[in-house]
Amino acid sequence: MRADRLVSLVLLLRQHGRLSAATLARELEVSTRTVLRDIEALSAAGVPVYAERGRHGGFALMPGFRTELTGLNPDEALALLVAGSRRGAQAFGLGSALASAMLKVVDALPESYRDTAAGAAERLLIDPETDLLSRRLVAEEVPDAVAAEVLRAVFAGHKLQIHYAAVDQPPEWRTVDPIGLVTVRDRGYLLATRSGADRTYRLSRILAAKELPEPAQRPDRVDLDRAWQERSTRFRTGGDQVAVLVRMHPARREDLVGTALAVLAEEADPDGWLRLELTFQDRRHAEWALWQLSTSAEALAPQWLRDSLRNRATTIATRYEASS
């Protein structure tokens, strides 16, 4: 909305002083012409913004122009800024709104707190895009139009139509009663019911969405954490999942547990190795997870997994045999 953009423009000038039209356009994700029109609108509304000519010129506010919000102490401001650095908002299509809100938080701080809170926030990094092995953690993209419709339906308590592409199925329209939204490792999920049955939809698979005027059939209050735990349990114990018994070196435990759906049992052998019973999504998932551990793990059961890993190892060994 233009009103939000005008506020963000003023806050950018408040925090950075003089900025060029090109810089403002880049920060606000609009054209330079739009920035110039916004500057004219602000001037007409009485906001003291002026242009400075020359090579290092740009736009600035008259000194002393600001609005101030009191009541936030440094720790409270830091908590807001750190929360704002998390990428969960991206999963719900709230990235631009979050950036705008953070500008307002910083600008609203009393002068004595602003530098302290902003400086401390720069020293905390939450969920970077890559891990220590430079593996990129890619957040799923959710179209803004889809996110906006889903959010409106969730907050308003209205039914929602979604064009959903389930795995290995053609997309189809479904009418659901939205309950809430959950983000896990940069993936957003819609918790809903359909014809009274619990359903969970990945936001990135919703191709289109439309809020309906009819009220959703849902309880007035919900414990999202409990609902998510219950659905997670059902997911781990249903479908084509397989149970696997593994003996492994303890140094690689987290590598395996991090890919499994659940750990059903665990004990230590006399030699220090661990014996774990785990579940995986399917046979392919189990074989892939064990293969990654090379000689640091041994699949004890089921037999088909031992056979599959042996056949794969034999094929690799044959391929790399020394030429005669």
Short mmCIF file of C-alpha atoms in Angstrom, two decimals:
data_model
loop_
_atom_site.label_atom_id
_atom_site.label_comp_id
_atom_site.label_asym_id
_atom_site.label_seq_id
_atom_site.Cartn_x
_atom_site.Cartn_y
_atom_site.Cartn_z
CA MET A 1 0.00 0.00 0.00
CA ARG A 2 1.21 3.52 -0.78
CA ALA A 3 0.65 4.79 2.76
CA ASP A 4 2.96 2.11 4.15
CA ARG A 5 5.55 2.92 1.50
CA LEU A 6 5.49 6.62 2.39
CA VAL A 7 6.05 5.80 6.06
CA SER A 8 8.94 3.50 5.14
CA LEU A 9 10.45 6.24 2.97
CA VAL A 10 10.38 8.71 5.86
CA LEU A 11 11.91 6.14 8.22
CA LEU A 12 14.71 5.35 5.78
CA LEU A 13 15.58 9.05 5.59
CA ARG A 14 15.38 9.32 9.38
CA GLN A 15 17.85 6.48 9.89
CA HIS A 16 20.28 7.08 7.03
CA GLY A 17 20.13 10.83 6.53
CA ARG A 18 20.60 11.75 2.87
CA LEU A 19 19.75 9.05 0.31
CA SER A 20 19.60 9.17 -3.46
CA ALA A 21 16.42 8.42 -5.39
CA ALA A 22 18.07 5.29 -6.79
CA THR A 23 18.92 4.01 -3.30
CA LEU A 24 15.41 4.68 -2.04
CA ALA A 25 13.95 2.90 -5.05
CA ARG A 26 16.11 -0.14 -4.37
CA GLU A 27 15.21 -0.25 -0.67
CA LEU A 28 11.48 0.17 -1.35
CA GLU A 29 11.49 -2.15 -4.39
CA VAL A 30 9.85 0.45 -6.66
CA SER A 31 10.95 2.60 -9.61
CA THR A 32 12.85 5.88 -9.29
CA ARG A 33 9.86 7.67 -10.80
CA THR A 34 7.63 6.28 -8.02
CA VAL A 35 10.09 7.57 -5.42
CA LEU A 36 9.99 11.06 -6.94
CA ARG A 37 6.19 11.03 -6.88
CA ASP A 38 6.25 9.91 -3.23
CA ILE A 39 8.67 12.73 -2.34
CA GLU A 40 6.25 15.22 -3.90
CA ALA A 41 3.35 13.71 -1.95
CA LEU A 42 5.26 13.97 1.32
CA SER A 43 6.16 17.60 0.66
CA ALA A 44 2.54 18.42 -0.14
CA ALA A 45 1.50 16.77 3.15
CA GLY A 46 3.88 18.98 5.11
CA VAL A 47 6.70 16.53 5.72
CA PRO A 48 9.94 18.59 5.60
CA VAL A 49 11.82 16.62 2.95
CA TYR A 50 14.19 18.49 0.65
CA ALA A 51 16.56 17.74 -2.22
CA GLU A 52 20.30 18.34 -2.20
CA ARG A 53 21.89 18.83 -5.59
CA GLY A 54 25.30 17.70 -6.77
CA ARG A 55 27.31 14.54 -7.17
CA HIS A 56 26.64 13.37 -3.62
CA GLY A 57 23.16 14.81 -3.42
CA GLY A 58 19.89 13.15 -2.63
CA PHE A 59 16.88 13.60 -0.40
CA ALA A 60 16.88 14.35 3.32
CA LEU A 61 14.60 15.46 6.12
CA MET A 62 14.95 18.72 7.97
CA PRO A 63 17.01 18.19 11.15
CA GLY A 64 14.92 17.41 14.22
CA PHE A 65 11.97 15.88 12.37
CA ARG A 66 10.96 12.63 14.05
CA THR A 67 8.30 10.83 16.05
CA GLU A 68 9.38 9.06 19.22
CA LEU A 69 7.94 6.11 21.07
CA THR A 70 8.99 5.67 24.70
CA GLY A 71 8.54 2.62 26.92
CA LEU A 72 10.95 0.21 25.17
CA ASN A 73 14.11 -0.61 27.07
CA PRO A 74 17.27 -1.88 25.32
CA ASP A 75 16.55 -5.56 26.02
CA GLU A 76 12.98 -5.27 24.70
CA ALA A 77 14.18 -3.51 21.56
CA LEU A 78 16.89 -6.14 21.06
CA ALA A 79 14.32 -8.93 21.38
CA LEU A 80 12.20 -7.33 18.65
CA LEU A 81 15.16 -6.85 16.33
CA VAL A 82 16.41 -10.41 16.81
CA ALA A 83 12.92 -11.81 16.25
CA GLY A 84 12.73 -9.74 13.10
CA SER A 85 15.89 -11.35 11.77
CA ARG A 86 14.31 -14.79 11.61
CA ARG A 87 13.31 -16.07 8.18
CA GLY A 88 10.03 -17.61 9.35
CA ALA A 89 8.17 -14.54 8.11
CA GLN A 90 9.30 -15.39 4.59
CA ALA A 91 7.38 -18.66 4.77
CA PHE A 92 4.16 -16.75 5.38
CA GLY A 93 4.78 -14.07 2.77
CA LEU A 94 5.45 -11.42 5.42
CA GLY A 95 9.02 -10.55 4.48
CA SER A 96 8.33 -7.02 3.20
CA ALA A 97 5.96 -6.28 6.08
CA LEU A 98 8.60 -7.45 8.56
CA ALA A 99 11.26 -5.21 7.02
CA SER A 100 8.91 -2.24 7.24
CA ALA A 101 8.06 -3.05 10.86
CA MET A 102 11.74 -3.27 11.83
CA LEU A 103 12.34 0.19 10.35
CA LYS A 104 9.53 1.54 12.51
CA VAL A 105 10.85 -0.19 15.64
CA VAL A 106 14.34 1.25 15.21
CA ASP A 107 13.07 4.72 14.37
CA ALA A 108 10.69 4.75 17.32
CA LEU A 109 13.40 4.01 19.88
CA PRO A 110 14.64 6.86 22.07
CA GLU A 111 17.99 8.21 20.89
CA SER A 112 19.86 6.73 23.86
CA TYR A 113 18.68 3.18 23.07
CA ARG A 114 18.81 3.11 19.28
CA ASP A 115 22.52 2.57 18.68
CA THR A 116 22.84 0.07 21.54
CA ALA A 117 19.97 -2.16 20.38
CA ALA A 118 20.85 -2.01 16.69
CA GLY A 119 24.53 -2.70 17.39
CA ALA A 120 23.73 -5.70 19.59
CA ALA A 121 21.34 -7.14 17.00
CA GLU A 122 24.14 -7.04 14.42
CA ARG A 123 26.11 -9.49 16.58
CA LEU A 124 23.40 -12.17 16.56
CA LEU A 125 22.68 -14.29 13.47
CA ILE A 126 19.63 -16.55 13.50
CA ASP A 127 19.24 -19.36 10.93
CA PRO A 128 21.78 -18.31 8.27
CA GLU A 129 21.24 -19.39 4.67
CA THR A 130 24.14 -21.88 4.77
CA ASP A 131 25.54 -24.21 7.42
CA LEU A 132 29.22 -24.81 8.30
CA LEU A 133 29.61 -27.13 5.31
CA SER A 134 28.34 -24.39 2.95
CA ARG A 135 25.16 -26.35 2.27
CA ARG A 136 22.58 -23.82 1.22
CA LEU A 137 19.33 -23.90 3.19
CA VAL A 138 16.75 -22.82 0.63
CA ALA A 139 13.48 -21.44 1.93
CA GLU A 140 10.42 -22.41 -0.07
CA GLU A 141 8.79 -19.64 -2.07
CA VAL A 142 5.15 -18.77 -1.44
CA PRO A 143 3.53 -16.30 -3.88
CA ASP A 144 2.47 -13.09 -2.14
CA ALA A 145 -1.10 -13.39 -3.44
CA VAL A 146 -1.44 -16.90 -2.02
CA ALA A 147 0.06 -15.95 1.34
CA ALA A 148 -2.23 -12.92 1.62
CA GLU A 149 -5.40 -14.94 0.98
CA VAL A 150 -4.39 -17.69 3.39
CA LEU A 151 -3.53 -15.20 6.13
CA ARG A 152 -6.83 -13.36 5.71
CA ALA A 153 -8.82 -16.56 5.96
CA VAL A 154 -6.89 -17.77 9.01
CA PHE A 155 -7.24 -14.48 10.88
CA ALA A 156 -10.85 -13.82 9.86
CA GLY A 157 -11.99 -17.38 10.58
CA HIS A 158 -13.39 -17.90 7.07
CA LYS A 159 -13.42 -20.94 4.84
CA LEU A 160 -10.64 -21.12 2.26
CA GLN A 161 -10.46 -22.50 -1.28
CA ILE A 162 -7.02 -23.72 -2.31
CA HIS A 163 -5.69 -25.09 -5.59
CA TYR A 164 -3.35 -27.67 -4.13
CA ALA A 165 -0.69 -29.80 -5.83
CA ALA A 166 -0.14 -32.87 -3.67
CA VAL A 167 2.88 -35.09 -4.33
CA ASP A 168 2.48 -37.19 -7.50
CA GLN A 169 -1.10 -35.94 -7.98
CA PRO A 170 -2.63 -33.40 -10.36
CA PRO A 171 -3.61 -30.09 -8.70
CA GLU A 172 -7.20 -29.83 -7.54
CA TRP A 173 -9.40 -27.30 -5.76
CA ARG A 174 -10.29 -28.02 -2.14
CA THR A 175 -12.39 -26.12 0.38
CA VAL A 176 -10.93 -26.23 3.89
CA ASP A 177 -11.50 -24.75 7.32
CA PRO A 178 -8.18 -23.08 8.27
CA ILE A 179 -6.95 -23.45 11.85
CA GLY A 180 -3.49 -21.90 11.88
CA LEU A 181 -0.05 -21.61 10.29
CA VAL A 182 3.21 -23.29 11.29
CA THR A 183 6.75 -22.77 10.01
CA VAL A 184 9.39 -25.50 10.40
CA ARG A 185 12.91 -25.12 8.95
CA ASP A 186 11.71 -22.40 6.57
CA ARG A 187 8.77 -24.47 5.34
CA GLY A 188 5.31 -23.07 5.95
CA TYR A 189 2.29 -25.29 6.63
CA LEU A 190 -1.43 -24.62 6.83
CA LEU A 191 -3.22 -26.62 9.52
CA ALA A 192 -6.86 -27.08 8.56
CA THR A 193 -9.77 -29.48 8.55
CA ARG A 194 -11.62 -30.78 5.50
CA SER A 195 -15.04 -32.33 5.99
CA GLY A 196 -14.17 -32.58 9.68
CA ALA A 197 -10.89 -34.46 9.17
CA ASP A 198 -7.48 -33.00 10.08
CA ARG A 199 -5.40 -31.91 7.11
CA THR A 200 -1.94 -30.33 6.76
CA TYR A 201 -0.98 -28.47 3.58
CA ARG A 202 2.47 -27.21 2.59
CA LEU A 203 2.15 -23.56 1.60
CA SER A 204 4.59 -23.87 -1.30
CA ARG A 205 2.24 -26.41 -2.93
CA ILE A 206 -0.76 -24.07 -2.85
CA LEU A 207 -0.94 -22.70 -6.40
CA ALA A 208 -3.85 -20.34 -5.75
CA ALA A 209 -6.11 -19.47 -2.83
CA LYS A 210 -9.36 -17.63 -2.25
CA GLU A 211 -10.90 -16.55 1.04
CA LEU A 212 -14.62 -17.37 1.19
CA PRO A 213 -17.26 -15.37 3.08
CA GLU A 214 -18.60 -18.39 4.98
CA PRO A 215 -17.32 -18.84 8.56
CA ALA A 216 -14.90 -21.70 9.11
CA GLN A 217 -15.96 -24.63 11.25
CA ARG A 218 -13.27 -24.50 13.92
CA PRO A 219 -12.90 -24.03 17.69
CA ASP A 220 -12.66 -20.49 19.04
CA ARG A 221 -9.26 -21.24 20.58
CA VAL A 222 -6.50 -23.58 19.47
CA ASP A 223 -3.21 -24.89 20.89
CA LEU A 224 -1.11 -24.91 17.71
CA ASP A 225 1.89 -26.51 19.39
CA ARG A 226 -0.19 -29.45 20.58
CA ALA A 227 -1.99 -29.76 17.23
CA TRP A 228 1.33 -29.83 15.39
CA GLN A 229 2.76 -32.47 17.73
CA GLU A 230 -0.29 -34.69 17.24
CA ARG A 231 -0.12 -34.41 13.46
CA SER A 232 3.63 -35.01 13.47
CA THR A 233 3.10 -38.21 15.45
CA ARG A 234 0.48 -39.45 13.00
CA PHE A 235 2.76 -38.62 10.08
CA ARG A 236 5.69 -40.55 11.56
CA THR A 237 3.62 -43.65 12.22
CA GLY A 238 1.58 -43.86 9.01
CA GLY A 239 2.00 -44.35 5.28
CA ASP A 240 4.85 -46.42 3.79
CA GLN A 241 7.33 -45.84 6.59
CA VAL A 242 9.83 -48.55 7.43
CA ALA A 243 11.51 -49.49 10.71
CA VAL A 244 15.26 -50.11 10.65
CA LEU A 245 17.67 -51.54 13.23
CA VAL A 246 21.12 -49.96 12.98
CA ARG A 247 24.45 -50.37 14.72
CA MET A 248 26.63 -47.27 14.41
CA HIS A 249 29.55 -45.22 15.70
CA PRO A 250 28.31 -42.62 18.23
CA ALA A 251 30.17 -39.80 16.45
CA ARG A 252 27.74 -40.12 13.52
CA ARG A 253 24.57 -40.40 15.59
CA GLU A 254 23.27 -36.90 14.87
CA ASP A 255 23.86 -37.35 11.14
CA LEU A 256 21.51 -40.32 11.08
CA VAL A 257 18.97 -39.13 13.64
CA GLY A 258 18.68 -35.83 11.81
CA THR A 259 17.39 -37.59 8.68
CA ALA A 260 15.14 -40.18 10.35
CA LEU A 261 11.48 -39.62 11.09
CA ALA A 262 11.71 -40.96 14.63
CA VAL A 263 13.97 -42.87 17.05
CA LEU A 264 11.98 -45.74 18.56
CA ALA A 265 14.70 -47.26 20.74
CA GLU A 266 18.37 -46.73 21.57
CA GLU A 267 21.02 -48.53 23.62
CA ALA A 268 24.80 -48.74 23.80
CA ASP A 269 26.75 -51.92 22.97
CA PRO A 270 29.72 -52.99 25.17
CA ASP A 271 32.20 -51.66 22.59
CA GLY A 272 30.67 -48.17 22.74
CA TRP A 273 28.79 -48.34 19.46
CA LEU A 274 25.09 -47.51 19.49
CA ARG A 275 22.18 -49.72 18.53
CA LEU A 276 19.16 -47.72 17.32
CA GLU A 277 15.72 -48.56 15.99
CA LEU A 278 14.50 -45.80 13.68
CA THR A 279 11.73 -45.13 11.19
CA PHE A 280 12.19 -43.66 7.70
CA GLN A 281 9.70 -42.33 5.19
CA ASP A 282 10.13 -45.29 2.84
CA ARG A 283 12.68 -47.83 1.61
CA ARG A 284 14.51 -45.34 -0.59
CA HIS A 285 14.86 -42.91 2.32
CA ALA A 286 16.29 -45.62 4.60
CA GLU A 287 18.81 -46.82 2.01
CA TRP A 288 19.97 -43.27 1.27
CA ALA A 289 20.41 -42.41 4.97
CA LEU A 290 22.50 -45.52 5.74
CA TRP A 291 24.61 -45.17 2.59
CA GLN A 292 25.69 -41.68 3.68
CA LEU A 293 27.35 -43.12 6.79
CA SER A 294 29.68 -45.45 4.86
CA THR A 295 31.54 -47.74 7.30
CA SER A 296 30.38 -45.82 10.38
CA ALA A 297 27.09 -47.73 10.46
CA GLU A 298 25.69 -51.20 9.77
CA ALA A 299 22.07 -51.97 8.99
CA LEU A 300 21.14 -55.05 11.03
CA ALA A 301 17.54 -55.34 9.86
CA PRO A 302 15.50 -55.67 7.73
CA GLN A 303 17.26 -58.05 5.36
CA TRP A 304 16.16 -56.21 2.21
CA LEU A 305 18.08 -53.13 3.39
CA ARG A 306 21.26 -55.15 4.02
CA ASP A 307 20.92 -56.71 0.55
CA SER A 308 20.36 -53.34 -1.10
CA LEU A 309 23.39 -51.73 0.56
CA ARG A 310 25.59 -54.77 -0.24
CA ASN A 311 24.55 -54.70 -3.92
CA ARG A 312 25.26 -50.99 -4.15
CA ALA A 313 28.68 -51.39 -2.53
CA THR A 314 29.51 -54.29 -4.86
CA THR A 315 28.59 -52.21 -7.91
CA ILE A 316 30.78 -49.31 -6.75
CA ALA A 317 33.72 -51.63 -5.97
CA THR A 318 33.47 -53.28 -9.40
CA ARG A 319 33.41 -49.91 -11.15
CA TYR A 320 36.61 -48.79 -9.45
CA GLU A 321 38.59 -52.03 -9.78
CA ALA A 322 42.10 -51.49 -11.09
CA SER A 323 42.40 -52.08 -14.82
CA SER A 324 44.52 -55.06 -15.80
#
